[in-house]
Amino acid sequence: MVNQELLKKDELWLRITELEYKMKHGMSKEAFEKEVRRIYIEEMGEELPADMKIYTSSESSELKSDYDGTVLYFENEEKNISQLYVISQGSNDSGDWLYNAIGLFQGKDASQAEDALNLLDEAEVQFGLKGKQPVKIALGHSLANNNNLTAQVLEQEFNQIYGVNGAQINVYQLYTADTDFRQKVNQNFNLLRTDKNAIYTLPPDKLEQFAVEYIEEKIDTSSIHQL
């Protein structure tokens, strides 16, 4: 099959997602690629059938949050392989835990989700993919799953999303980040645009149901896979 996902097997993407944490602690791109290729052979019984490029959040000067992640690009023109994998990193330091408190629990910050999209955009420029249509897949654990899911609702960039033990979308965080959702909530529940805290007065169950219906209209939820 043309462009069939290279990292679709659960054991494969889970091991590579775990490996990505080492990038924040000094693992070189060369060592990372070598490990990815070794893991691929162990899990698939054959060599990775593509060239591989890597772009990391540490190379970016544009990200505005403590988001950490790595983008992998697999290419083999003869086999019609062109795939981008965004591996968002889960909670890993004090900055992430502060974001958890303000972003996930209070819903007042979605900057890491936005930076997942920014990193993807930068990687596409670095790899010369602007105007092309590679398959785009997001991988993540814990906080990273929230970042990837929220990013998908905001921009619908990914063909597939895989998450493990993942934090889910926070309706208040979505209200903060998604202008379209905020406007629809304000209209449906008659909230004043000038009162940013009015959303917290709404019955959570009704707000959640409204958000679910909004999300299901905006993205293909069958593309989301969670363990």
PDB file of C-alpha atoms in Angstrom:
ATOM      1  CA  MET A   1       0.000   0.000   0.000  1.00  0.00           C
ATOM      2  CA  VAL A   2       1.286   3.445  -0.910  1.00  0.00           C
ATOM      3  CA  ASN A   3       2.547   5.380   2.118  1.00  0.00           C
ATOM      4  CA  GLN A   4       1.386   2.740   4.605  1.00  0.00           C
ATOM      5  CA  GLU A   5       2.385   3.868   8.104  1.00  0.00           C
ATOM      6  CA  LEU A   6       5.861   2.670   8.996  1.00  0.00           C
ATOM      7  CA  LEU A   7       5.351   2.943  12.761  1.00  0.00           C
ATOM      8  CA  LYS A   8       1.817   1.576  13.008  1.00  0.00           C
ATOM      9  CA  LYS A   9       2.607  -1.462  15.186  1.00  0.00           C
ATOM     10  CA  ASP A  10       1.888  -0.638  18.852  1.00  0.00           C
ATOM     11  CA  GLU A  11       5.168  -1.980  20.216  1.00  0.00           C
ATOM     12  CA  LEU A  12       7.087  -0.017  17.602  1.00  0.00           C
ATOM     13  CA  TRP A  13       5.615   3.442  18.143  1.00  0.00           C
ATOM     14  CA  LEU A  14       5.521   2.961  21.911  1.00  0.00           C
ATOM     15  CA  ARG A  15       9.248   2.143  22.040  1.00  0.00           C
ATOM     16  CA  ILE A  16      10.165   5.075  19.800  1.00  0.00           C
ATOM     17  CA  THR A  17       7.964   7.429  21.833  1.00  0.00           C
ATOM     18  CA  GLU A  18       9.809   6.320  24.967  1.00  0.00           C
ATOM     19  CA  LEU A  19      13.165   6.689  23.214  1.00  0.00           C
ATOM     20  CA  GLU A  20      12.389  10.308  22.322  1.00  0.00           C
ATOM     21  CA  TYR A  21      12.675  11.369  25.978  1.00  0.00           C
ATOM     22  CA  LYS A  22      16.435  10.838  25.654  1.00  0.00           C
ATOM     23  CA  MET A  23      16.665  13.659  23.117  1.00  0.00           C
ATOM     24  CA  LYS A  24      16.100  16.185  25.905  1.00  0.00           C
ATOM     25  CA  HIS A  25      18.974  14.643  27.837  1.00  0.00           C
ATOM     26  CA  GLY A  26      21.652  14.926  25.198  1.00  0.00           C
ATOM     27  CA  MET A  27      21.120  12.025  22.819  1.00  0.00           C
ATOM     28  CA  SER A  28      22.500  12.928  19.398  1.00  0.00           C
ATOM     29  CA  LYS A  29      20.483  12.694  16.208  1.00  0.00           C
ATOM     30  CA  GLU A  30      22.887  10.069  14.913  1.00  0.00           C
ATOM     31  CA  ALA A  31      22.434   7.887  18.004  1.00  0.00           C
ATOM     32  CA  PHE A  32      18.666   8.384  17.908  1.00  0.00           C
ATOM     33  CA  GLU A  33      18.412   7.315  14.270  1.00  0.00           C
ATOM     34  CA  LYS A  34      20.575   4.276  14.955  1.00  0.00           C
ATOM     35  CA  GLU A  35      18.272   3.242  17.816  1.00  0.00           C
ATOM     36  CA  VAL A  36      15.127   3.802  15.730  1.00  0.00           C
ATOM     37  CA  ARG A  37      16.533   1.571  13.008  1.00  0.00           C
ATOM     38  CA  ARG A  38      17.508  -1.090  15.553  1.00  0.00           C
ATOM     39  CA  ILE A  39      14.049  -1.037  17.154  1.00  0.00           C
ATOM     40  CA  TYR A  40      12.433  -1.272  13.717  1.00  0.00           C
ATOM     41  CA  ILE A  41      14.415  -4.406  12.873  1.00  0.00           C
ATOM     42  CA  GLU A  42      13.575  -5.980  16.233  1.00  0.00           C
ATOM     43  CA  GLU A  43       9.851  -5.335  15.873  1.00  0.00           C
ATOM     44  CA  MET A  44       9.338  -5.775  12.135  1.00  0.00           C
ATOM     45  CA  GLY A  45      12.020  -8.302  11.226  1.00  0.00           C
ATOM     46  CA  GLU A  46      13.395  -6.142   8.418  1.00  0.00           C
ATOM     47  CA  GLU A  47      15.341  -2.942   7.908  1.00  0.00           C
ATOM     48  CA  LEU A  48      13.572   0.412   7.926  1.00  0.00           C
ATOM     49  CA  PRO A  49      12.784   0.971   4.224  1.00  0.00           C
ATOM     50  CA  ALA A  50      13.342   4.722   4.139  1.00  0.00           C
ATOM     51  CA  ASP A  51      15.796   7.544   4.610  1.00  0.00           C
ATOM     52  CA  MET A  52      15.292   9.423   7.869  1.00  0.00           C
ATOM     53  CA  LYS A  53      15.564  13.096   8.843  1.00  0.00           C
ATOM     54  CA  ILE A  54      15.196  14.558  12.333  1.00  0.00           C
ATOM     55  CA  TYR A  55      14.227  18.001  13.626  1.00  0.00           C
ATOM     56  CA  THR A  56      13.969  18.749  17.349  1.00  0.00           C
ATOM     57  CA  SER A  57      12.364  21.439  19.477  1.00  0.00           C
ATOM     58  CA  SER A  58      15.814  22.336  20.837  1.00  0.00           C
ATOM     59  CA  GLU A  59      16.738  23.592  17.347  1.00  0.00           C
ATOM     60  CA  SER A  60      13.830  26.012  17.240  1.00  0.00           C
ATOM     61  CA  SER A  61      13.978  29.652  18.257  1.00  0.00           C
ATOM     62  CA  GLU A  62      10.272  30.177  17.560  1.00  0.00           C
ATOM     63  CA  LEU A  63       8.588  28.091  20.259  1.00  0.00           C
ATOM     64  CA  LYS A  64       6.994  30.121  23.040  1.00  0.00           C
ATOM     65  CA  SER A  65       6.421  27.434  25.666  1.00  0.00           C
ATOM     66  CA  ASP A  66       8.300  24.604  27.391  1.00  0.00           C
ATOM     67  CA  TYR A  67       7.072  22.201  24.709  1.00  0.00           C
ATOM     68  CA  ASP A  68       9.543  19.450  23.850  1.00  0.00           C
ATOM     69  CA  GLY A  69       9.246  17.235  20.820  1.00  0.00           C
ATOM     70  CA  THR A  70      10.927  15.673  17.823  1.00  0.00           C
ATOM     71  CA  VAL A  71       9.804  15.403  14.206  1.00  0.00           C
ATOM     72  CA  LEU A  72      10.874  12.417  12.130  1.00  0.00           C
ATOM     73  CA  TYR A  73      10.599  12.360   8.363  1.00  0.00           C
ATOM     74  CA  PHE A  74      10.759   9.073   6.472  1.00  0.00           C
ATOM     75  CA  GLU A  75      11.198   9.136   2.705  1.00  0.00           C
ATOM     76  CA  ASN A  76      11.647   6.590  -0.050  1.00  0.00           C
ATOM     77  CA  GLU A  77      10.587   7.870  -3.468  1.00  0.00           C
ATOM     78  CA  GLU A  78      10.759   4.432  -5.100  1.00  0.00           C
ATOM     79  CA  LYS A  79       8.335   3.003  -2.534  1.00  0.00           C
ATOM     80  CA  ASN A  80       6.200   6.169  -2.382  1.00  0.00           C
ATOM     81  CA  ILE A  81       6.970   6.677   1.309  1.00  0.00           C
ATOM     82  CA  SER A  82       6.639  10.237   2.619  1.00  0.00           C
ATOM     83  CA  GLN A  83       5.721  10.366   6.304  1.00  0.00           C
ATOM     84  CA  LEU A  84       6.128  12.917   9.099  1.00  0.00           C
ATOM     85  CA  TYR A  85       5.918  11.773  12.718  1.00  0.00           C
ATOM     86  CA  VAL A  86       5.584  14.403  15.433  1.00  0.00           C
ATOM     87  CA  ILE A  87       6.600  12.885  18.772  1.00  0.00           C
ATOM     88  CA  SER A  88       5.431  15.243  21.498  1.00  0.00           C
ATOM     89  CA  GLN A  89       7.078  14.742  24.865  1.00  0.00           C
ATOM     90  CA  GLY A  90       5.122  14.259  28.081  1.00  0.00           C
ATOM     91  CA  SER A  91       5.691  15.939  31.450  1.00  0.00           C
ATOM     92  CA  ASN A  92       9.416  15.979  32.050  1.00  0.00           C
ATOM     93  CA  ASP A  93      10.369  18.981  34.210  1.00  0.00           C
ATOM     94  CA  SER A  94       9.025  21.732  36.457  1.00  0.00           C
ATOM     95  CA  GLY A  95       7.950  23.821  33.478  1.00  0.00           C
ATOM     96  CA  ASP A  96       5.730  21.000  32.257  1.00  0.00           C
ATOM     97  CA  TRP A  97       4.152  20.509  35.685  1.00  0.00           C
ATOM     98  CA  LEU A  98       3.407  24.222  35.941  1.00  0.00           C
ATOM     99  CA  TYR A  99       1.785  23.998  32.520  1.00  0.00           C
ATOM    100  CA  ASN A 100      -0.232  21.013  33.735  1.00  0.00           C
ATOM    101  CA  ALA A 101      -1.556  23.101  36.614  1.00  0.00           C
ATOM    102  CA  ILE A 102      -2.404  26.190  34.571  1.00  0.00           C
ATOM    103  CA  GLY A 103      -3.176  24.586  31.236  1.00  0.00           C
ATOM    104  CA  LEU A 104      -4.694  21.170  31.897  1.00  0.00           C
ATOM    105  CA  PHE A 105      -6.302  21.717  35.288  1.00  0.00           C
ATOM    106  CA  GLN A 106      -7.357  25.369  35.003  1.00  0.00           C
ATOM    107  CA  GLY A 107      -7.626  25.439  31.213  1.00  0.00           C
ATOM    108  CA  LYS A 108      -5.979  28.840  30.862  1.00  0.00           C
ATOM    109  CA  ASP A 109      -3.017  27.951  28.650  1.00  0.00           C
ATOM    110  CA  ALA A 110      -2.729  25.956  25.423  1.00  0.00           C
ATOM    111  CA  SER A 111       0.681  27.202  24.296  1.00  0.00           C
ATOM    112  CA  GLN A 112       2.267  23.742  24.206  1.00  0.00           C
ATOM    113  CA  ALA A 113      -0.414  22.460  21.836  1.00  0.00           C
ATOM    114  CA  GLU A 114       0.141  25.508  19.657  1.00  0.00           C
ATOM    115  CA  ASP A 115       3.888  24.870  19.699  1.00  0.00           C
ATOM    116  CA  ALA A 116       3.358  21.278  18.560  1.00  0.00           C
ATOM    117  CA  LEU A 117       1.892  22.822  15.408  1.00  0.00           C
ATOM    118  CA  ASN A 118       4.695  25.379  15.209  1.00  0.00           C
ATOM    119  CA  LEU A 119       7.326  22.639  15.389  1.00  0.00           C
ATOM    120  CA  LEU A 120       5.550  20.680  12.663  1.00  0.00           C
ATOM    121  CA  ASP A 121       5.476  23.781  10.465  1.00  0.00           C
ATOM    122  CA  GLU A 122       9.183  24.451  11.026  1.00  0.00           C
ATOM    123  CA  ALA A 123      10.085  20.842  10.269  1.00  0.00           C
ATOM    124  CA  GLU A 124       8.181  20.962   6.993  1.00  0.00           C
ATOM    125  CA  VAL A 125      10.222  24.013   5.998  1.00  0.00           C
ATOM    126  CA  GLN A 126      13.484  22.345   7.066  1.00  0.00           C
ATOM    127  CA  PHE A 127      12.669  19.202   5.091  1.00  0.00           C
ATOM    128  CA  GLY A 128      11.464  21.080   2.003  1.00  0.00           C
ATOM    129  CA  LEU A 129       7.919  19.738   2.283  1.00  0.00           C
ATOM    130  CA  LYS A 130       5.877  22.916   1.940  1.00  0.00           C
ATOM    131  CA  GLY A 131       3.285  22.432  -0.770  1.00  0.00           C
ATOM    132  CA  LYS A 132       3.662  18.662  -0.616  1.00  0.00           C
ATOM    133  CA  GLN A 133       1.372  16.208   1.135  1.00  0.00           C
ATOM    134  CA  PRO A 134       3.242  13.773   3.374  1.00  0.00           C
ATOM    135  CA  VAL A 135       1.284  11.598   5.762  1.00  0.00           C
ATOM    136  CA  LYS A 136       1.363  13.321   9.169  1.00  0.00           C
ATOM    137  CA  ILE A 137       1.132  11.305  12.366  1.00  0.00           C
ATOM    138  CA  ALA A 138       1.347  12.377  16.012  1.00  0.00           C
ATOM    139  CA  LEU A 139       2.680  10.206  18.837  1.00  0.00           C
ATOM    140  CA  GLY A 140       2.617  11.024  22.531  1.00  0.00           C
ATOM    141  CA  HIS A 141       2.429   9.956  26.151  1.00  0.00           C
ATOM    142  CA  SER A 142       0.716  11.735  29.052  1.00  0.00           C
ATOM    143  CA  LEU A 143       0.713  15.529  28.573  1.00  0.00           C
ATOM    144  CA  ALA A 144       1.849  14.978  24.981  1.00  0.00           C
ATOM    145  CA  ASN A 145      -1.440  13.312  24.129  1.00  0.00           C
ATOM    146  CA  ASN A 146      -3.308  16.419  25.274  1.00  0.00           C
ATOM    147  CA  ASN A 147      -1.018  18.595  23.176  1.00  0.00           C
ATOM    148  CA  ASN A 148      -1.525  16.468  20.073  1.00  0.00           C
ATOM    149  CA  LEU A 149      -5.305  16.171  20.456  1.00  0.00           C
ATOM    150  CA  THR A 150      -5.755  19.884  21.109  1.00  0.00           C
ATOM    151  CA  ALA A 151      -3.502  20.708  18.156  1.00  0.00           C
ATOM    152  CA  GLN A 152      -5.657  18.482  15.961  1.00  0.00           C
ATOM    153  CA  VAL A 153      -8.853  20.299  16.916  1.00  0.00           C
ATOM    154  CA  LEU A 154      -7.156  23.636  16.253  1.00  0.00           C
ATOM    155  CA  GLU A 155      -5.672  22.884  12.833  1.00  0.00           C
ATOM    156  CA  GLN A 156      -6.569  19.308  11.685  1.00  0.00           C
ATOM    157  CA  GLU A 157      -2.999  18.669  10.537  1.00  0.00           C
ATOM    158  CA  PHE A 158      -2.656  14.977  11.407  1.00  0.00           C
ATOM    159  CA  ASN A 159      -3.863  11.927   9.510  1.00  0.00           C
ATOM    160  CA  GLN A 160      -3.564   9.770  12.629  1.00  0.00           C
ATOM    161  CA  ILE A 161      -2.891  10.326  16.345  1.00  0.00           C
ATOM    162  CA  TYR A 162      -1.564   7.664  18.718  1.00  0.00           C
ATOM    163  CA  GLY A 163      -1.427   8.211  22.476  1.00  0.00           C
ATOM    164  CA  VAL A 164      -0.652   6.166  25.576  1.00  0.00           C
ATOM    165  CA  ASN A 165      -1.810   6.933  29.135  1.00  0.00           C
ATOM    166  CA  GLY A 166      -2.814  10.268  27.730  1.00  0.00           C
ATOM    167  CA  ALA A 167      -4.265  13.422  29.209  1.00  0.00           C
ATOM    168  CA  GLN A 168      -7.424  14.247  27.264  1.00  0.00           C
ATOM    169  CA  ILE A 169      -8.710  17.477  25.762  1.00  0.00           C
ATOM    170  CA  ASN A 170      -9.670  20.042  28.403  1.00  0.00           C
ATOM    171  CA  VAL A 171     -12.816  21.944  27.456  1.00  0.00           C
ATOM    172  CA  TYR A 172     -11.676  25.113  29.266  1.00  0.00           C
ATOM    173  CA  GLN A 173      -8.290  24.946  27.561  1.00  0.00           C
ATOM    174  CA  LEU A 174     -10.029  24.561  24.206  1.00  0.00           C
ATOM    175  CA  TYR A 175     -12.150  27.614  25.025  1.00  0.00           C
ATOM    176  CA  THR A 176      -8.934  29.551  25.622  1.00  0.00           C
ATOM    177  CA  ALA A 177      -7.216  28.449  22.410  1.00  0.00           C
ATOM    178  CA  ASP A 178      -9.956  27.955  19.821  1.00  0.00           C
ATOM    179  CA  THR A 179     -11.633  31.200  18.727  1.00  0.00           C
ATOM    180  CA  ASP A 180     -14.363  29.366  16.832  1.00  0.00           C
ATOM    181  CA  PHE A 181     -15.227  27.194  19.826  1.00  0.00           C
ATOM    182  CA  ARG A 182     -15.200  30.185  22.165  1.00  0.00           C
ATOM    183  CA  GLN A 183     -17.618  32.099  19.954  1.00  0.00           C
ATOM    184  CA  LYS A 184     -19.994  29.152  19.697  1.00  0.00           C
ATOM    185  CA  VAL A 185     -19.935  28.584  23.466  1.00  0.00           C
ATOM    186  CA  ASN A 186     -20.596  32.263  24.117  1.00  0.00           C
ATOM    187  CA  GLN A 187     -23.515  32.264  21.685  1.00  0.00           C
ATOM    188  CA  ASN A 188     -25.034  28.981  22.856  1.00  0.00           C
ATOM    189  CA  PHE A 189     -24.817  29.768  26.573  1.00  0.00           C
ATOM    190  CA  ASN A 190     -25.288  33.552  26.298  1.00  0.00           C
ATOM    191  CA  LEU A 191     -21.918  34.417  27.847  1.00  0.00           C
ATOM    192  CA  LEU A 192     -20.433  37.891  27.738  1.00  0.00           C
ATOM    193  CA  ARG A 193     -17.293  38.020  25.587  1.00  0.00           C
ATOM    194  CA  THR A 194     -15.712  40.416  28.063  1.00  0.00           C
ATOM    195  CA  ASP A 195     -16.058  37.991  30.999  1.00  0.00           C
ATOM    196  CA  LYS A 196     -13.321  35.386  30.545  1.00  0.00           C
ATOM    197  CA  ASN A 197     -14.352  33.525  33.687  1.00  0.00           C
ATOM    198  CA  ALA A 198     -18.034  33.172  32.806  1.00  0.00           C
ATOM    199  CA  ILE A 199     -17.407  29.734  31.311  1.00  0.00           C
ATOM    200  CA  TYR A 200     -16.577  28.390  34.783  1.00  0.00           C
ATOM    201  CA  THR A 201     -20.158  29.103  35.896  1.00  0.00           C
ATOM    202  CA  LEU A 202     -21.657  26.712  33.344  1.00  0.00           C
ATOM    203  CA  PRO A 203     -22.797  23.179  34.305  1.00  0.00           C
ATOM    204  CA  PRO A 204     -19.735  21.039  33.443  1.00  0.00           C
ATOM    205  CA  ASP A 205     -21.787  18.172  32.002  1.00  0.00           C
ATOM    206  CA  LYS A 206     -23.635  20.434  29.551  1.00  0.00           C
ATOM    207  CA  LEU A 207     -20.426  22.186  28.544  1.00  0.00           C
ATOM    208  CA  GLU A 208     -18.660  18.870  28.042  1.00  0.00           C
ATOM    209  CA  GLN A 209     -21.455  17.524  25.832  1.00  0.00           C
ATOM    210  CA  PHE A 210     -21.373  20.705  23.765  1.00  0.00           C
ATOM    211  CA  ALA A 211     -17.593  20.317  23.361  1.00  0.00           C
ATOM    212  CA  VAL A 212     -17.886  16.656  22.337  1.00  0.00           C
ATOM    213  CA  GLU A 213     -20.375  17.551  19.605  1.00  0.00           C
ATOM    214  CA  TYR A 214     -18.112  20.379  18.421  1.00  0.00           C
ATOM    215  CA  ILE A 215     -15.042  18.132  18.305  1.00  0.00           C
ATOM    216  CA  GLU A 216     -16.856  15.353  16.469  1.00  0.00           C
ATOM    217  CA  GLU A 217     -17.956  17.835  13.816  1.00  0.00           C
ATOM    218  CA  LYS A 218     -14.458  19.224  13.405  1.00  0.00           C
ATOM    219  CA  ILE A 219     -12.222  16.133  13.305  1.00  0.00           C
ATOM    220  CA  ASP A 220     -12.424  12.495  12.320  1.00  0.00           C
ATOM    221  CA  THR A 221     -12.354  10.825  15.739  1.00  0.00           C
ATOM    222  CA  SER A 222     -11.698   7.421  14.130  1.00  0.00           C
ATOM    223  CA  SER A 223      -8.155   8.694  13.448  1.00  0.00           C
ATOM    224  CA  ILE A 224      -7.470   8.867  17.220  1.00  0.00           C
ATOM    225  CA  HIS A 225      -6.014   5.730  18.807  1.00  0.00           C
ATOM    226  CA  GLN A 226      -5.355   5.541  22.560  1.00  0.00           C
ATOM    227  CA  LEU A 227      -3.869   2.913  24.829  1.00  0.00           C
TER     228      LEU A 227
END
